[in-house]
Amino acid sequence: MKTYITVTSLREKLDQLHEKNQKLAFVPTMGALHNGHLSLIKSASQYASKVCASIFVNPTQFNNPDDLAKYPRALEEDKKMLSSAGCNYLFAPTVDEIYPKGISNKVSIDLKGMDKVMEGQFRPGHFEGMLQVVKRLLDIVQPQFLVMGQKDYQQFSLVNQMIIQLKIPTQLIIAPTIREEGGLAMSSRNQRLTSEMRIKSAILFKALSYAKENIQTTNLQKIIKDCTEKIALEGLKPEYFEIVDATYLSSVKEFNPDQKLVACVAAWAGEIRLIDNIIL
Ligand code: AMP
């Protein structure tokens, strides 16, 4: 696996692929990789002959400067993991390379409020920064396939909207959430959990699974109340537990077997904010 720091050097390589008609799948990450990320690399290689990953801790999507400062960084270890998972190219740019001075690359599209609910409500500006970096990375890499995790379901939905509205010629693929033993969704942030909280945080997946088991028979408001209580009883601080339409992320009041739904949760486990979801 070769690592590219500049846009020019990466494009030079990717132009060669393009000339040979080779397809490319792209997996953007912020590094501090775990098996969840590696599963995306493996999925990506089923769609295209070459896989490019990026590692870029995007400052514009952090609404909390402390979270940005403490975000784990482990480039050398990450490179080994990517290489062993079959990644062909790594793009690991500097901030100046992604955001050259004087160029505004903000994305302005109508997200119909999808960016204002759940994560959007608790992390103002987060999705604006996320879409900005994904658009910039897609402009640079120009992949046929983009592979993203279900773990960040709202992020996936917003990128999907952006691709549709801006008619970006890339097919978006969703890959399942990889979990630790006990059910906690793998996340780069988990390494900052205390060992006690790491065990207790399994309640998030337990609550989501409870919602899935009871969705057809129980009033949705009761499910939400029960799940929120279960999480609080375990010592986490729930921020939201919502059941929403899987495409538009609008809140759903009643179960309808013809509507695809997703339950999404965010909670603080001590100092660490965790998110998870389940397709119902
Ligand atoms: P991040 O490095 O957190 O920005 O995540 C990069 C990509 O990995 C995103 O598409 C995430 O949804 C995905 N991802 C993160 N955690 C997991 C997981 N546990 N299972 C599958 N994909 C994940």
CSV table of C-alpha atoms and ligand atoms in Angstrom, one decimal:
chain,number,residue,atom,x,y,z
A,1,MET,CA,0.0,0.0,0.0
A,2,LYS,CA,1.4,3.4,-1.0
A,3,THR,CA,0.6,6.5,1.1
A,4,TYR,CA,-0.1,9.9,-0.7
A,5,ILE,CA,0.1,13.2,1.2
A,6,THR,CA,-0.7,15.6,-1.7
A,7,VAL,CA,-3.7,15.8,-4.0
A,8,THR,CA,-1.4,16.0,-7.0
A,9,SER,CA,0.5,12.8,-6.2
A,10,LEU,CA,-2.7,10.9,-5.5
A,11,ARG,CA,-4.4,12.2,-8.7
A,12,GLU,CA,-1.4,11.1,-10.8
A,13,LYS,CA,-1.7,7.6,-9.5
A,14,LEU,CA,-5.5,7.5,-9.8
A,15,ASP,CA,-5.4,8.9,-13.4
A,16,GLN,CA,-3.4,5.8,-14.3
A,17,LEU,CA,-6.2,3.6,-13.0
A,18,HIS,CA,-8.8,5.6,-14.9
A,19,GLU,CA,-6.8,5.2,-18.2
A,20,LYS,CA,-6.8,1.4,-17.6
A,21,ASN,CA,-10.6,1.5,-16.9
A,22,GLN,CA,-10.0,0.1,-13.4
A,23,LYS,CA,-12.7,0.8,-10.9
A,24,LEU,CA,-12.0,2.4,-7.5
A,25,ALA,CA,-13.8,2.2,-4.2
A,26,PHE,CA,-13.2,4.8,-1.5
A,27,VAL,CA,-13.3,4.5,2.3
A,28,PRO,CA,-12.9,7.9,4.1
A,29,THR,CA,-11.9,7.7,7.8
A,30,MET,CA,-10.5,9.8,10.6
A,31,GLY,CA,-8.0,7.1,11.5
A,32,ALA,CA,-7.4,5.3,14.9
A,33,LEU,CA,-8.7,2.4,13.0
A,34,HIS,CA,-10.5,-0.7,14.3
A,35,ASN,CA,-12.1,-3.8,12.8
A,36,GLY,CA,-15.2,-1.7,11.8
A,37,HIS,CA,-13.1,0.4,9.5
A,38,LEU,CA,-11.3,-2.7,8.2
A,39,SER,CA,-14.7,-4.3,7.3
A,40,LEU,CA,-15.4,-1.3,5.1
A,41,ILE,CA,-12.1,-2.0,3.3
A,42,LYS,CA,-13.1,-5.6,2.8
A,43,SER,CA,-16.5,-4.7,1.5
A,44,ALA,CA,-15.0,-2.1,-0.8
A,45,SER,CA,-12.8,-4.7,-2.4
A,46,GLN,CA,-15.9,-6.6,-3.4
A,47,TYR,CA,-17.1,-3.7,-5.6
A,48,ALA,CA,-13.9,-2.5,-7.2
A,49,SER,CA,-10.4,-3.8,-8.2
A,50,LYS,CA,-8.7,-1.1,-6.2
A,51,VAL,CA,-9.4,0.4,-2.8
A,52,CYS,CA,-8.4,3.8,-1.6
A,53,ALA,CA,-8.8,4.9,2.1
A,54,SER,CA,-8.2,8.3,3.5
A,55,ILE,CA,-7.2,9.3,7.0
A,56,PHE,CA,-8.0,12.9,7.8
A,57,VAL,CA,-9.2,14.3,11.1
A,58,ASN,CA,-11.5,16.9,9.7
A,59,PRO,CA,-11.4,20.0,12.0
A,60,THR,CA,-14.5,21.6,10.4
A,61,GLN,CA,-16.8,18.8,11.7
A,62,PHE,CA,-15.8,19.1,15.4
A,63,ASN,CA,-18.1,21.4,17.3
A,64,ASN,CA,-16.2,20.7,20.4
A,65,PRO,CA,-12.5,21.8,20.3
A,66,ASP,CA,-11.6,19.5,23.2
A,67,ASP,CA,-13.0,16.5,21.2
A,68,LEU,CA,-10.8,17.5,18.2
A,69,ALA,CA,-7.7,17.8,20.4
A,70,LYS,CA,-8.3,14.5,22.1
A,71,TYR,CA,-9.2,12.6,19.0
A,72,PRO,CA,-6.9,9.5,18.9
A,73,ARG,CA,-4.2,9.5,16.2
A,74,ALA,CA,-2.2,6.4,15.3
A,75,LEU,CA,-1.0,6.8,11.7
A,76,GLU,CA,1.8,4.1,11.7
A,77,GLU,CA,-0.5,1.5,13.2
A,78,ASP,CA,-3.3,2.5,10.9
A,79,LYS,CA,-1.1,2.0,7.8
A,80,LYS,CA,-0.3,-1.6,8.9
A,81,MET,CA,-3.9,-2.4,9.5
A,82,LEU,CA,-5.0,-1.0,6.1
A,83,SER,CA,-2.3,-2.8,4.3
A,84,SER,CA,-3.2,-6.1,5.9
A,85,ALA,CA,-6.9,-5.6,5.1
A,86,GLY,CA,-6.1,-5.2,1.3
A,87,CYS,CA,-6.2,-1.4,0.9
A,88,ASN,CA,-4.2,-0.3,-2.2
A,89,TYR,CA,-3.8,3.4,-1.6
A,90,LEU,CA,-3.9,5.7,1.5
A,91,PHE,CA,-4.5,9.4,1.2
A,92,ALA,CA,-3.3,11.1,4.4
A,93,PRO,CA,-3.4,14.8,3.6
A,94,THR,CA,-2.7,17.9,5.7
A,95,VAL,CA,-5.4,20.4,6.6
A,96,ASP,CA,-3.9,22.9,4.0
A,97,GLU,CA,-4.1,20.3,1.3
A,98,ILE,CA,-7.9,19.7,1.9
A,99,TYR,CA,-8.7,23.3,2.5
A,100,PRO,CA,-6.4,25.5,0.4
A,101,LYS,CA,-6.5,29.1,1.6
A,102,GLY,CA,-9.0,31.3,-0.2
A,103,ILE,CA,-11.1,28.5,-1.6
A,104,SER,CA,-14.5,28.1,-0.1
A,105,ASN,CA,-15.8,24.6,-0.6
A,106,LYS,CA,-18.9,24.6,1.6
A,107,VAL,CA,-21.7,22.5,0.3
A,108,SER,CA,-25.0,24.4,0.0
A,109,ILE,CA,-27.9,22.0,-0.6
A,110,ASP,CA,-31.4,21.8,0.9
A,111,LEU,CA,-31.3,18.9,3.3
A,112,LYS,CA,-35.0,19.3,4.3
A,113,GLY,CA,-34.2,19.5,8.0
A,114,MET,CA,-32.4,16.1,7.9
A,115,ASP,CA,-29.3,17.8,9.2
A,116,LYS,CA,-31.1,19.5,12.1
A,117,VAL,CA,-32.5,16.4,14.0
A,118,MET,CA,-30.6,14.0,16.3
A,119,GLU,CA,-26.9,14.6,15.8
A,120,GLY,CA,-27.6,17.9,14.1
A,121,GLN,CA,-29.5,19.1,17.2
A,122,PHE,CA,-26.7,18.2,19.6
A,123,ARG,CA,-23.7,18.9,17.4
A,124,PRO,CA,-24.3,22.2,15.6
A,125,GLY,CA,-22.2,22.6,12.5
A,126,HIS,CA,-21.1,19.0,12.5
A,127,PHE,CA,-22.9,17.9,9.3
A,128,GLU,CA,-21.9,21.1,7.5
A,129,GLY,CA,-18.3,20.2,8.1
A,130,MET,CA,-18.8,16.5,7.4
A,131,LEU,CA,-20.5,17.2,4.0
A,132,GLN,CA,-17.8,19.8,3.2
A,133,VAL,CA,-15.0,17.2,3.7
A,134,VAL,CA,-16.8,14.3,2.0
A,135,LYS,CA,-17.5,16.5,-1.1
A,136,ARG,CA,-13.9,17.7,-1.2
A,137,LEU,CA,-12.6,14.1,-0.9
A,138,LEU,CA,-15.0,12.9,-3.6
A,139,ASP,CA,-13.8,15.7,-5.9
A,140,ILE,CA,-10.2,14.6,-5.3
A,141,VAL,CA,-10.6,10.8,-5.4
A,142,GLN,CA,-13.5,10.5,-7.9
A,143,PRO,CA,-14.3,6.9,-7.0
A,144,GLN,CA,-17.0,4.8,-8.6
A,145,PHE,CA,-18.0,3.5,-5.1
A,146,LEU,CA,-18.0,5.2,-1.7
A,147,VAL,CA,-18.3,2.8,1.3
A,148,MET,CA,-19.6,4.1,4.6
A,149,GLY,CA,-20.7,2.5,7.8
A,150,GLN,CA,-24.2,2.1,9.1
A,151,LYS,CA,-22.7,3.0,12.5
A,152,ASP,CA,-23.1,6.7,11.5
A,153,TYR,CA,-26.6,6.3,10.0
A,154,GLN,CA,-27.5,10.0,9.8
A,155,GLN,CA,-24.1,10.7,8.2
A,156,PHE,CA,-24.8,8.0,5.6
A,157,SER,CA,-28.3,9.5,4.9
A,158,LEU,CA,-27.0,13.0,4.4
A,159,VAL,CA,-24.2,11.9,2.1
A,160,ASN,CA,-26.8,9.9,0.1
A,161,GLN,CA,-28.9,13.1,-0.2
A,162,MET,CA,-25.8,15.1,-1.3
A,163,ILE,CA,-24.9,12.5,-3.9
A,164,ILE,CA,-28.4,12.6,-5.3
A,165,GLN,CA,-28.9,16.4,-5.3
A,166,LEU,CA,-25.4,17.2,-6.7
A,167,LYS,CA,-25.7,14.3,-9.2
A,168,ILE,CA,-22.2,13.0,-8.1
A,169,PRO,CA,-21.3,10.0,-10.2
A,170,THR,CA,-20.5,7.7,-7.3
A,171,GLN,CA,-22.5,4.8,-5.9
A,172,LEU,CA,-22.9,4.9,-2.1
A,173,ILE,CA,-22.6,1.5,-0.3
A,174,ILE,CA,-23.7,1.0,3.3
A,175,ALA,CA,-21.7,-1.5,5.4
A,176,PRO,CA,-23.0,-3.1,8.6
A,177,THR,CA,-21.9,-2.0,12.1
A,178,ILE,CA,-19.1,-4.2,13.6
A,179,ARG,CA,-19.5,-4.7,17.3
A,180,GLU,CA,-17.3,-5.6,20.3
A,181,GLU,CA,-18.2,-8.7,22.2
A,182,GLY,CA,-21.2,-7.7,24.3
A,183,GLY,CA,-22.6,-5.5,21.5
A,184,LEU,CA,-21.0,-2.1,21.9
A,185,ALA,CA,-20.4,-0.7,18.4
A,186,MET,CA,-16.7,-0.3,17.6
A,187,SER,CA,-15.6,3.3,17.6
A,188,SER,CA,-12.3,5.1,17.8
A,189,ARG,CA,-13.7,6.8,20.9
A,190,ASN,CA,-14.1,3.5,22.8
A,191,GLN,CA,-10.5,3.4,23.7
A,192,ARG,CA,-11.1,6.5,25.9
A,193,LEU,CA,-13.9,4.8,27.9
A,194,THR,CA,-13.0,3.6,31.4
A,195,SER,CA,-13.1,-0.2,31.6
A,196,GLU,CA,-16.3,0.0,33.7
A,197,MET,CA,-18.0,2.3,31.2
A,198,ARG,CA,-16.9,0.1,28.3
A,199,ILE,CA,-18.9,-2.8,29.9
A,200,LYS,CA,-21.9,-0.6,30.8
A,201,SER,CA,-22.1,0.9,27.3
A,202,ALA,CA,-23.3,-2.4,25.9
A,203,ILE,CA,-26.7,-1.2,27.2
A,204,LEU,CA,-27.0,0.9,24.0
A,205,PHE,CA,-27.2,-2.1,21.7
A,206,LYS,CA,-29.4,-4.0,24.3
A,207,ALA,CA,-31.9,-1.1,24.2
A,208,LEU,CA,-31.8,-0.9,20.4
A,209,SER,CA,-32.4,-4.7,20.2
A,210,TYR,CA,-35.3,-4.3,22.7
A,211,ALA,CA,-36.8,-1.7,20.4
A,212,LYS,CA,-36.5,-4.0,17.4
A,213,GLU,CA,-38.0,-6.9,19.3
A,214,ASN,CA,-41.0,-4.9,20.4
A,215,ILE,CA,-41.6,-2.6,17.4
A,216,GLN,CA,-44.6,-4.5,16.1
A,217,THR,CA,-46.5,-4.9,19.3
A,218,THR,CA,-45.7,-1.9,21.5
A,219,ASN,CA,-46.5,1.8,21.2
A,220,LEU,CA,-43.5,3.7,19.9
A,221,GLN,CA,-43.6,6.3,22.7
A,222,LYS,CA,-43.4,3.6,25.3
A,223,ILE,CA,-40.5,1.9,23.5
A,224,ILE,CA,-38.6,5.2,23.5
A,225,LYS,CA,-39.4,5.8,27.2
A,226,ASP,CA,-38.4,2.3,28.2
A,227,CYS,CA,-35.1,2.4,26.2
A,228,THR,CA,-34.2,5.8,27.6
A,229,GLU,CA,-34.8,4.5,31.1
A,230,LYS,CA,-32.7,1.4,30.6
A,231,ILE,CA,-29.8,3.5,29.4
A,232,ALA,CA,-30.0,5.9,32.3
A,233,LEU,CA,-30.3,3.0,34.8
A,234,GLU,CA,-27.0,1.7,33.6
A,235,GLY,CA,-25.3,5.0,34.5
A,236,LEU,CA,-25.1,6.5,31.0
A,237,LYS,CA,-26.6,9.9,30.2
A,238,PRO,CA,-29.0,9.6,27.2
A,239,GLU,CA,-29.1,12.6,24.8
A,240,TYR,CA,-31.8,11.2,22.5
A,241,PHE,CA,-33.4,7.9,21.6
A,242,GLU,CA,-35.5,8.3,18.4
A,243,ILE,CA,-37.4,6.2,16.0
A,244,VAL,CA,-37.3,7.8,12.6
A,245,ASP,CA,-38.1,7.2,8.9
A,246,ALA,CA,-35.0,5.4,7.4
A,247,THR,CA,-34.8,7.8,4.4
A,248,TYR,CA,-35.9,11.2,5.6
A,249,LEU,CA,-35.1,10.8,9.3
A,250,SER,CA,-38.4,12.3,10.3
A,251,SER,CA,-39.8,11.3,13.6
A,252,VAL,CA,-42.4,8.5,13.4
A,253,LYS,CA,-45.4,8.3,15.8
A,254,GLU,CA,-46.9,4.9,14.8
A,255,PHE,CA,-45.6,1.7,13.5
A,256,ASN,CA,-46.4,1.0,9.9
A,257,PRO,CA,-45.1,-2.3,8.4
A,258,ASP,CA,-44.7,-0.6,5.0
A,259,GLN,CA,-42.3,2.1,6.3
A,260,LYS,CA,-38.6,1.4,6.8
A,261,LEU,CA,-37.6,2.7,10.3
A,262,VAL,CA,-34.4,3.1,12.2
A,263,ALA,CA,-33.9,3.6,15.9
A,264,CYS,CA,-31.0,6.0,16.7
A,265,VAL,CA,-29.4,6.7,20.1
A,266,ALA,CA,-26.8,9.0,21.5
A,267,ALA,CA,-25.6,8.9,25.1
A,268,TRP,CA,-22.7,10.0,27.3
A,269,ALA,CA,-20.7,7.3,28.9
A,270,GLY,CA,-18.7,9.3,31.4
A,271,GLU,CA,-16.8,11.9,29.3
A,272,ILE,CA,-17.3,10.0,26.0
A,273,ARG,CA,-20.3,10.6,23.7
A,274,LEU,CA,-21.4,7.4,21.9
A,275,ILE,CA,-23.9,6.9,19.1
A,276,ASP,CA,-25.5,3.7,17.7
A,277,ASN,CA,-28.6,2.7,15.7
A,278,ILE,CA,-30.5,-0.3,14.5
A,279,ILE,CA,-32.7,-0.8,11.4
A,280,LEU,CA,-36.0,-2.0,12.7
B,1,AMP,P1,-14.7,7.6,11.4
B,1,AMP,O1,-13.2,7.2,11.3
B,1,AMP,O2,-15.3,7.4,12.7
B,1,AMP,O3,-15.0,8.9,10.7
B,1,AMP,O4,-15.4,6.5,10.5
B,1,AMP,C1,-15.1,6.2,9.1
B,1,AMP,C2,-16.1,5.3,8.6
B,1,AMP,O5,-16.1,4.0,9.3
B,1,AMP,C3,-17.5,5.8,8.6
B,1,AMP,O6,-18.2,5.4,7.4
B,1,AMP,C4,-18.1,5.1,9.8
B,1,AMP,O7,-19.5,4.9,9.7
B,1,AMP,C5,-17.4,3.7,9.7
B,1,AMP,N1,-17.4,3.0,10.9
B,1,AMP,C6,-17.1,3.5,12.2
B,1,AMP,N2,-17.3,2.6,13.1
B,1,AMP,C7,-17.8,1.5,12.5
B,1,AMP,C8,-18.2,0.2,12.9
B,1,AMP,N3,-18.2,-0.2,14.2
B,1,AMP,N4,-18.6,-0.7,12.0
B,1,AMP,C9,-18.7,-0.4,10.7
B,1,AMP,N5,-18.3,0.8,10.2
B,1,AMP,C10,-17.9,1.7,11.1
